[in-house]
Amino acid sequence: GLGLDAVSAGELLTALRGGVPAERIVLHGNNKSAEELALAVEHGVTVVVDNDHDLELLAAIAGARRSVHQETYIFAADRLGARMLAALAAAAARGVEVRVLVDGFGGGEPARRMQGELGIHGAAVRIFRPERWWRMERKLLRRLHRKLAVIDERIAFVGGINILDDFTEVPARDGGGGPRFDFAVRCEGPLVSAVAQAMHRLWWTVG
């Protein structure tokens, strides 16, 4: 095999594109196969954890030029929610297409208020299966638990992190706030179009 003690993303792609079969590449001291790493490199996949996800998503929205599409189960009316709301409003105000889809149960009243708060800036907010407890239907138990964001159809965030400032709200042993532990992946490359298409389909289904 082609042994690589230290390999950069560029070196790995060069080797693969140069005709070296992935199965012949041995990454010494690395427990990932070349195929796995090549896939991660091709799609620009990086892991973002906890608060880093919030900061990177806010920065991506601030840099958006064409579109920001977001799905979430919870969009809380807290500090993070206010920052995210302001970033989305600013994007819409500068002409970016902003679409937000929030679950009807997880989003609750804050999600309904968002329709007006973002609507005045030209953004669109839709509620996935609004609460109708006076008419119980089995399908209402199926909620929107996806946490996705696609910016300019160039960057995608996929993971398990809601728009919720629970970083300091989880009790810790010392009586203070402790961090949540959750993660997402940030993607660039061919994978983004698949995420965007899935979001487009659900948006028009809900609409």
Coordinates of N, CA and C in Angstrom, one line a residue:
G1 N 0.8 -1.2 0.0 CA 0.0 0.0 0.0 C 0.9 1.2 0.0
L2 N 0.2 2.4 -0.2 CA 0.9 3.7 -0.2 C 0.8 4.2 1.2
G3 N 1.8 4.1 2.0 CA 1.8 4.5 3.4 C 1.9 6.0 3.6
L4 N 1.1 6.6 4.3 CA 1.1 8.0 4.6 C 1.1 8.2 6.1
D5 N 2.2 8.6 6.7 CA 2.2 8.9 8.1 C 1.4 10.1 8.5
A6 N 1.5 11.1 7.7 CA 0.7 12.3 7.9 C 0.2 12.8 6.6
V7 N -1.1 13.0 6.5 CA -1.7 13.3 5.2 C -2.6 14.5 5.4
S8 N -2.5 15.5 4.5 CA -3.5 16.6 4.5 C -4.6 16.2 3.6
A9 N -5.7 17.0 3.7 CA -6.9 16.8 2.8 C -6.5 16.9 1.4
G10 N -5.6 17.9 1.0 CA -5.2 18.0 -0.4 C -4.4 16.9 -0.9
E11 N -3.5 16.4 0.0 CA -2.6 15.3 -0.4 C -3.4 14.0 -0.6
L12 N -4.4 13.8 0.2 CA -5.3 12.6 0.1 C -6.0 12.7 -1.2
L13 N -6.6 13.8 -1.5 CA -7.4 14.0 -2.8 C -6.5 13.8 -4.0
T14 N -5.3 14.4 -3.9 CA -4.3 14.3 -5.0 C -4.0 12.8 -5.3
A15 N -3.8 12.1 -4.2 CA -3.4 10.6 -4.4 C -4.6 9.9 -5.0
L16 N -5.8 10.2 -4.6 CA -7.0 9.5 -5.1 C -7.3 9.9 -6.5
R17 N -7.2 11.2 -6.8 CA -7.5 11.6 -8.2 C -6.4 11.2 -9.1
G18 N -5.2 10.9 -8.6 CA -4.1 10.5 -9.4 C -4.1 9.0 -9.8
G19 N -5.2 8.4 -9.3 CA -5.4 7.0 -9.7 C -5.0 6.0 -8.7
V20 N -4.5 6.4 -7.5 CA -4.2 5.5 -6.5 C -5.5 5.0 -5.8
P21 N -5.8 3.7 -5.9 CA -7.0 3.2 -5.3 C -7.0 3.4 -3.8
A22 N -8.2 3.8 -3.3 CA -8.3 4.1 -1.8 C -7.9 2.9 -1.0
E23 N -8.2 1.7 -1.4 CA -7.8 0.5 -0.6 C -6.3 0.3 -0.5
R24 N -5.5 1.0 -1.3 CA -4.1 0.8 -1.3 C -3.4 1.9 -0.4
I25 N -4.2 2.8 0.1 CA -3.7 3.9 0.9 C -3.8 3.5 2.4
V26 N -2.7 3.4 3.1 CA -2.7 3.1 4.5 C -2.4 4.3 5.3
L27 N -3.3 4.7 6.2 CA -3.0 5.9 7.0 C -2.5 5.4 8.4
H28 N -1.2 5.5 8.5 CA -0.6 5.0 9.8 C -1.0 5.9 10.9
G29 N -1.4 5.2 12.0 CA -1.8 6.0 13.2 C -3.2 6.6 13.1
N30 N -4.0 6.2 12.1 CA -5.3 6.8 12.0 C -6.3 5.6 11.9
N31 N -7.4 5.7 12.6 CA -8.3 4.6 12.7 C -9.4 4.7 11.6
K32 N -9.3 5.7 10.8 CA -10.3 5.9 9.7 C -9.7 5.4 8.4
S33 N -10.5 4.8 7.6 CA -10.1 4.3 6.3 C -9.9 5.5 5.3
A34 N -9.1 5.2 4.3 CA -9.0 6.3 3.3 C -10.3 6.6 2.6
E35 N -11.2 5.6 2.5 CA -12.5 5.9 1.8 C -13.3 6.8 2.7
E36 N -13.3 6.6 4.0 CA -14.0 7.5 4.9 C -13.5 8.9 4.8
L37 N -12.1 9.1 4.9 CA -11.5 10.4 4.9 C -11.7 11.1 3.5
A38 N -11.7 10.3 2.4 CA -11.9 10.9 1.1 C -13.3 11.4 1.0
L39 N -14.3 10.7 1.6 CA -15.7 11.1 1.5 C -15.8 12.4 2.3
A40 N -15.2 12.5 3.5 CA -15.3 13.7 4.3 C -14.6 14.9 3.6
V41 N -13.5 14.6 3.0 CA -12.8 15.7 2.3 C -13.6 16.2 1.1
E42 N -14.2 15.3 0.3 CA -15.0 15.6 -0.9 C -16.2 16.5 -0.5
H43 N -16.8 16.2 0.6 CA -18.0 17.0 1.0 C -17.7 18.1 2.0
G44 N -16.4 18.3 2.3 CA -16.0 19.4 3.2 C -16.6 19.2 4.6
V45 N -16.7 18.0 5.1 CA -17.3 17.7 6.4 C -16.4 18.0 7.6
T46 N -16.9 18.8 8.5 CA -16.2 19.1 9.7 C -17.2 19.0 10.8
V47 N -16.8 18.5 12.0 CA -17.7 18.4 13.1 C -17.6 19.7 13.9
V48 N -18.8 20.2 14.3 CA -18.9 21.4 15.1 C -19.7 21.0 16.4
V49 N -19.1 21.3 17.5 CA -19.7 20.9 18.8 C -20.2 22.0 19.6
D50 N -21.4 21.8 20.2 CA -22.0 22.8 21.2 C -22.0 24.2 20.7
N51 N -21.4 25.1 21.5 CA -21.5 26.5 21.2 C -20.8 26.9 19.9
D52 N -19.8 26.1 19.4 CA -19.1 26.3 18.2 C -20.1 26.3 17.0
H53 N -21.1 25.4 17.1 CA -22.1 25.3 16.1 C -22.9 26.6 16.0
D54 N -23.3 27.1 17.1 CA -24.1 28.4 17.1 C -23.3 29.5 16.5
L55 N -22.0 29.6 16.8 CA -21.2 30.7 16.3 C -20.9 30.6 14.8
E56 N -20.7 29.3 14.4 CA -20.4 29.1 12.9 C -21.7 29.4 12.1
L57 N -22.8 28.9 12.7 CA -24.1 29.2 11.9 C -24.4 30.7 11.8
L58 N -24.2 31.4 12.9 CA -24.5 32.8 12.9 C -23.5 33.5 11.9
A59 N -22.3 33.1 11.9 CA -21.3 33.7 10.9 C -21.7 33.4 9.5
A60 N -22.2 32.2 9.2 CA -22.6 31.8 7.9 C -23.8 32.6 7.4
I61 N -24.8 32.8 8.3 CA -25.9 33.6 8.0 C -25.5 35.1 7.8
A62 N -24.6 35.6 8.6 CA -24.1 37.0 8.4 C -23.5 37.1 7.0
G63 N -22.8 36.1 6.5 CA -22.2 36.1 5.2 C -23.0 35.7 4.0
A64 N -24.3 35.3 4.3 CA -25.1 34.9 3.2 C -25.4 36.0 2.2
R65 N -25.4 35.6 0.9 CA -25.6 36.5 -0.2 C -26.9 36.2 -1.0
R66 N -27.4 34.9 -1.0 CA -28.5 34.6 -1.8 C -29.7 34.0 -0.9
S67 N -29.4 33.0 -0.1 CA -30.4 32.3 0.6 C -30.0 31.7 1.9
V68 N -30.9 31.7 2.9 CA -30.7 31.0 4.1 C -32.0 30.2 4.4
H69 N -31.9 28.9 4.4 CA -33.0 28.0 4.7 C -32.7 27.2 6.0
Q70 N -33.7 27.2 6.9 CA -33.4 26.6 8.2 C -34.6 25.8 8.6
E71 N -34.3 24.6 9.3 CA -35.3 23.8 9.9 C -34.9 23.5 11.3
T72 N -35.8 23.5 12.3 CA -35.5 23.2 13.6 C -36.7 22.8 14.4
Y73 N -36.5 22.0 15.5 CA -37.6 21.6 16.3 C -37.9 22.7 17.3
I74 N -36.9 23.3 17.9 CA -37.1 24.4 18.9 C -36.3 25.6 18.4
F75 N -37.0 26.7 18.4 CA -36.4 28.0 18.2 C -36.9 28.9 19.4
A76 N -36.0 28.9 20.4 CA -36.4 29.4 21.7 C -36.3 31.0 21.7
A77 N -37.2 31.6 22.5 CA -37.1 33.0 22.8 C -36.1 33.3 23.9
D78 N -34.8 33.0 23.7 CA -33.8 33.3 24.7 C -32.7 34.1 24.0
R79 N -31.5 34.1 24.7 CA -30.4 34.9 24.1 C -30.0 34.4 22.8
L80 N -29.8 33.1 22.6 CA -29.4 32.6 21.3 C -30.5 32.8 20.3
G81 N -31.7 32.6 20.7 CA -32.8 32.8 19.8 C -32.9 34.2 19.3
A82 N -32.7 35.2 20.2 CA -32.7 36.6 19.8 C -31.5 36.9 18.8
R83 N -30.4 36.4 19.1 CA -29.2 36.6 18.2 C -29.5 36.0 16.8
M84 N -30.1 34.8 16.8 CA -30.4 34.1 15.5 C -31.5 34.9 14.8
L85 N -32.5 35.3 15.5 CA -33.6 36.1 14.9 C -33.1 37.4 14.3
A86 N -32.2 38.0 15.0 CA -31.6 39.3 14.4 C -30.7 39.0 13.2
A87 N -30.0 37.9 13.2 CA -29.2 37.6 12.0 C -30.1 37.3 10.8
L88 N -31.1 36.5 11.1 CA -32.1 36.2 10.0 C -32.8 37.4 9.4
A89 N -33.2 38.3 10.4 CA -33.8 39.6 9.9 C -32.9 40.4 9.1
A90 N -31.6 40.5 9.6 CA -30.7 41.3 8.8 C -30.4 40.8 7.4
A91 N -30.3 39.4 7.4 CA -30.1 38.8 6.0 C -31.3 39.1 5.1
A92 N -32.5 39.0 5.6 CA -33.7 39.2 4.8 C -33.7 40.7 4.4
A93 N -33.4 41.6 5.3 CA -33.4 43.0 5.0 C -32.4 43.4 3.9
R94 N -31.3 42.7 3.7 CA -30.4 43.0 2.7 C -30.7 42.2 1.4
G95 N -31.8 41.5 1.3 CA -32.3 40.9 0.1 C -32.1 39.4 0.0
V96 N -31.6 38.8 1.1 CA -31.4 37.4 1.0 C -32.7 36.7 1.2
E97 N -32.9 35.6 0.5 CA -34.2 34.8 0.7 C -34.0 34.0 2.0
V98 N -34.9 34.3 3.0 CA -34.8 33.6 4.3 C -36.1 32.8 4.4
R99 N -35.9 31.5 4.7 CA -37.0 30.6 5.0 C -36.7 29.8 6.2
V100 N -37.7 29.8 7.2 CA -37.5 29.1 8.4 C -38.7 28.2 8.6
L101 N -38.4 26.9 8.9 CA -39.5 25.9 9.2 C -39.3 25.4 10.6
V102 N -40.3 25.7 11.5 CA -40.2 25.3 12.9 C -41.3 24.4 13.2
D103 N -41.0 23.4 14.1 CA -42.1 22.4 14.5 C -43.1 23.2 15.3
G104 N -44.4 22.8 15.1 CA -45.5 23.4 15.8 C -45.5 23.2 17.3
F105 N -45.1 22.0 17.8 CA -45.0 21.7 19.2 C -43.8 22.2 19.8
G106 N -42.6 21.9 19.2 CA -41.3 22.3 19.8 C -41.2 23.8 19.7
G107 N -41.7 24.5 18.7 CA -41.6 25.9 18.5 C -42.5 26.7 19.4
G108 N -43.7 26.2 19.5 CA -44.7 26.8 20.4 C -45.0 28.3 20.0
E109 N -45.4 29.1 21.0 CA -45.7 30.5 20.8 C -44.6 31.3 20.2
P110 N -43.3 31.1 20.6 CA -42.3 31.9 19.9 C -42.2 31.7 18.4
A111 N -42.5 30.5 18.0 CA -42.4 30.3 16.5 C -43.6 31.0 15.8
R112 N -44.7 31.1 16.5 CA -45.8 31.9 15.9 C -45.5 33.4 15.8
R113 N -44.8 33.8 16.9 CA -44.5 35.3 16.9 C -43.4 35.6 15.8
M114 N -42.6 34.6 15.5 CA -41.5 34.8 14.5 C -42.1 35.1 13.2
Q115 N -43.3 34.5 12.9 CA -43.9 34.8 11.6 C -44.1 36.3 11.3
G116 N -44.5 37.0 12.3 CA -44.6 38.4 12.2 C -43.3 39.2 12.3
E117 N -42.4 38.7 13.3 CA -41.2 39.4 13.5 C -40.2 39.3 12.3
L118 N -40.2 38.2 11.7 CA -39.3 38.1 10.5 C -40.1 38.5 9.2
G119 N -41.4 38.3 9.2 CA -42.2 38.6 8.0 C -42.0 40.1 7.6
I120 N -41.9 41.0 8.6 CA -41.8 42.4 8.3 C -40.5 42.7 7.5
H121 N -39.6 41.8 7.6 CA -38.3 42.0 6.9 C -38.3 41.3 5.6
G122 N -39.3 40.6 5.3 CA -39.4 39.8 4.0 C -39.1 38.4 4.1
A123 N -38.8 37.9 5.3 CA -38.5 36.5 5.5 C -39.8 35.7 5.6
A124 N -39.8 34.4 5.3 CA -40.9 33.5 5.4 C -40.7 32.5 6.5
V125 N -41.7 32.3 7.4 CA -41.7 31.4 8.5 C -42.9 30.5 8.4
R126 N -42.7 29.2 8.4 CA -43.8 28.2 8.3 C -43.8 27.3 9.6
I127 N -44.9 26.9 10.0 CA -45.0 26.0 11.2 C -45.4 24.6 10.7
F128 N -44.6 23.7 11.1 CA -44.8 22.3 10.8 C -45.8 21.7 11.7
R129 N -47.0 21.3 11.2 CA -48.0 20.6 12.0 C -48.3 21.4 13.3
P130 N -49.0 22.6 13.1 CA -49.4 23.4 14.3 C -50.2 22.5 15.3
E131 N -50.1 22.9 16.6 CA -50.8 22.2 17.6 C -52.3 22.4 17.4
R132 N -53.0 21.3 17.4 CA -54.5 21.3 17.3 C -55.0 20.2 18.3
W133 N -54.9 20.5 19.6 CA -55.2 19.5 20.6 C -56.7 19.2 20.7
W134 N -57.5 20.2 20.2 CA -58.9 19.9 20.2 C -59.3 18.9 19.1
R135 N -58.4 18.6 18.2 CA -58.7 17.6 17.2 C -57.5 16.7 17.1
M136 N -57.5 15.7 18.0 CA -56.3 14.8 18.0 C -56.3 13.9 16.8
E137 N -55.2 13.9 16.1 CA -54.9 13.1 15.0 C -53.6 12.4 15.2
R138 N -53.5 11.2 14.7 CA -52.3 10.4 14.9 C -51.1 11.1 14.3
K139 N -51.3 11.7 13.1 CA -50.2 12.3 12.4 C -49.6 13.5 13.1
L140 N -50.4 14.1 14.0 CA -49.8 15.2 14.8 C -48.7 14.8 15.8
L141 N -48.6 13.5 16.0 CA -47.6 13.0 16.9 C -46.3 12.9 16.2
R142 N -46.3 13.0 14.9 CA -45.1 13.0 14.1 C -44.5 14.4 14.0
R143 N -43.4 14.7 14.6 CA -42.9 16.0 14.7 C -41.7 16.2 13.8
L144 N -41.3 17.5 13.6 CA -40.2 17.9 12.8 C -39.0 17.9 13.8
H145 N -38.2 16.9 13.8 CA -37.0 16.9 14.6 C -35.7 17.1 13.9
R146 N -35.8 17.5 12.6 CA -34.6 17.8 11.9 C -34.0 19.1 12.3
K147 N -32.7 19.2 12.4 CA -32.1 20.5 12.6 C -31.1 20.7 11.5
L148 N -31.5 21.5 10.5 CA -30.8 21.7 9.3 C -30.7 23.2 9.0
A149 N -29.6 23.5 8.3 CA -29.5 24.9 7.7 C -28.7 24.8 6.4
V150 N -29.1 25.5 5.4 CA -28.4 25.6 4.2 C -28.2 27.1 3.8
I151 N -27.0 27.5 3.6 CA -26.7 28.9 3.3 C -26.2 29.0 1.9
D152 N -26.8 29.7 1.0 CA -26.4 30.0 -0.3 C -26.3 28.7 -1.1
E153 N -26.9 27.6 -0.7 CA -26.8 26.3 -1.3 C -25.3 25.9 -1.4
R154 N -24.5 26.4 -0.5 CA -23.1 26.2 -0.5 C -22.6 25.5 0.7
I155 N -23.2 25.9 1.8 CA -22.8 25.4 3.2 C -24.1 24.8 3.8
A156 N -23.9 23.6 4.4 CA -25.0 23.0 5.1 C -24.6 22.6 6.5
F157 N -25.5 22.7 7.5 CA -25.3 22.3 8.8 C -26.3 21.2 9.1
V158 N -25.9 20.0 9.6 CA -26.8 18.9 9.8 C -26.4 18.3 11.2
G159 N -27.4 18.2 12.1 CA -27.0 17.7 13.4 C -28.2 17.6 14.3
G160 N -27.9 17.7 15.6 CA -29.0 17.6 16.6 C -29.1 18.8 17.5
I161 N -28.7 20.0 17.1 CA -28.6 21.1 18.0 C -29.8 22.1 17.6
N162 N -30.7 22.3 18.6 CA -31.8 23.3 18.4 C -31.3 24.7 18.5
I163 N -32.1 25.6 18.2 CA -31.8 27.0 18.4 C -32.3 27.3 19.9
L164 N -31.4 27.0 20.8 CA -31.8 27.0 22.2 C -30.5 27.2 23.0
D165 N -30.6 28.3 23.8 CA -29.4 28.7 24.6 C -29.4 27.9 25.9
D166 N -29.2 26.6 25.8 CA -29.1 25.7 27.0 C -27.7 25.5 27.5
F167 N -26.8 26.2 26.9 CA -25.4 26.0 27.3 C -25.2 26.3 28.8
T168 N -25.9 27.2 29.4 CA -25.8 27.5 30.8 C -27.0 27.1 31.6
E169 N -27.9 26.3 31.0 CA -29.1 26.0 31.7 C -29.1 24.6 32.2
V170 N -28.1 23.8 31.9 CA -28.1 22.4 32.3 C -27.4 22.4 33.7
P171 N -28.0 21.9 34.8 CA -27.4 21.9 36.1 C -26.1 21.2 36.1
A172 N -25.2 21.8 36.8 CA -23.9 21.1 37.1 C -23.7 20.8 38.5
R173 N -22.7 20.0 38.8 CA -22.5 19.5 40.2 C -22.2 20.7 41.2
D174 N -21.6 21.7 40.7 CA -21.2 22.8 41.6 C -22.4 23.8 41.8
G175 N -23.5 23.5 41.2 CA -24.7 24.3 41.3 C -24.8 25.4 40.2
G176 N -23.7 25.5 39.4 CA -23.8 26.5 38.3 C -24.3 25.8 37.1
G177 N -24.2 26.6 36.0 CA -24.6 26.0 34.7 C -23.5 25.2 34.1
G178 N -23.9 24.1 33.4 CA -23.0 23.2 32.7 C -23.4 23.2 31.2
P179 N -22.4 22.8 30.4 CA -22.7 22.8 28.9 C -23.5 21.6 28.5
R180 N -24.3 21.8 27.4 CA -24.9 20.7 26.8 C -23.9 20.0 26.0
F181 N -24.1 18.8 25.6 CA -23.2 18.0 24.8 C -24.0 17.6 23.6
D182 N -23.7 18.2 22.5 CA -24.4 17.8 21.2 C -23.4 18.2 20.1
F183 N -23.7 17.8 18.9 CA -22.8 18.1 17.8 C -23.6 18.1 16.5
A184 N -23.0 18.7 15.5 CA -23.5 18.7 14.1 C -22.3 18.6 13.2
V185 N -22.6 18.5 11.9 CA -21.5 18.6 10.9 C -21.8 19.7 10.0
R186 N -20.7 20.4 9.6 CA -20.8 21.4 8.6 C -20.3 20.8 7.3
C187 N -21.0 21.0 6.2 CA -20.7 20.4 4.9 C -20.6 21.4 3.9
E188 N -19.7 21.1 2.9 CA -19.6 21.9 1.7 C -19.3 20.9 0.6
G189 N -19.8 21.2 -0.6 CA -19.5 20.3 -1.7 C -20.8 19.6 -2.1
P190 N -20.7 18.4 -2.8 CA -21.9 17.8 -3.4 C -23.0 17.4 -2.5
L191 N -22.7 17.2 -1.2 CA -23.7 16.7 -0.3 C -24.7 17.8 0.0
V192 N -24.3 19.1 -0.1 CA -25.2 20.2 0.2 C -26.4 20.2 -0.6
S193 N -26.3 19.9 -1.9 CA -27.5 19.9 -2.8 C -28.5 18.9 -2.3
A194 N -28.1 17.7 -1.8 CA -29.0 16.7 -1.3 C -29.8 17.2 -0.1
V195 N -29.1 17.9 0.8 CA -29.7 18.5 2.0 C -30.7 19.6 1.5
A196 N -30.3 20.4 0.6 CA -31.1 21.5 0.1 C -32.4 21.0 -0.5
Q197 N -32.3 19.9 -1.3 CA -33.4 19.3 -2.0 C -34.4 18.7 -1.0
A198 N -33.9 18.1 0.0 CA -34.8 17.5 1.1 C -35.6 18.7 1.8
M199 N -34.9 19.8 2.0 CA -35.5 20.9 2.7 C -36.6 21.5 1.8
H200 N -36.2 21.7 0.5 CA -37.2 22.2 -0.5 C -38.5 21.4 -0.5
R201 N -38.3 20.1 -0.6 CA -39.5 19.2 -0.7 C -40.4 19.4 0.6
L202 N -39.9 19.4 1.7 CA -40.7 19.6 2.9 C -41.3 21.0 3.0
W203 N -40.6 22.0 2.6 CA -41.1 23.4 2.6 C -42.4 23.5 1.8
W204 N -42.3 22.9 0.6 CA -43.5 23.0 -0.3 C -44.6 22.1 0.1
T205 N -44.3 21.0 0.8 CA -45.3 20.1 1.4 C -46.1 20.8 2.5
V206 N -45.3 21.5 3.4 CA -46.0 22.2 4.5 C -46.8 23.4 4.0
G207 N -46.2 24.1 2.9 CA -46.9 25.3 2.4 C -48.1 24.9 1.7

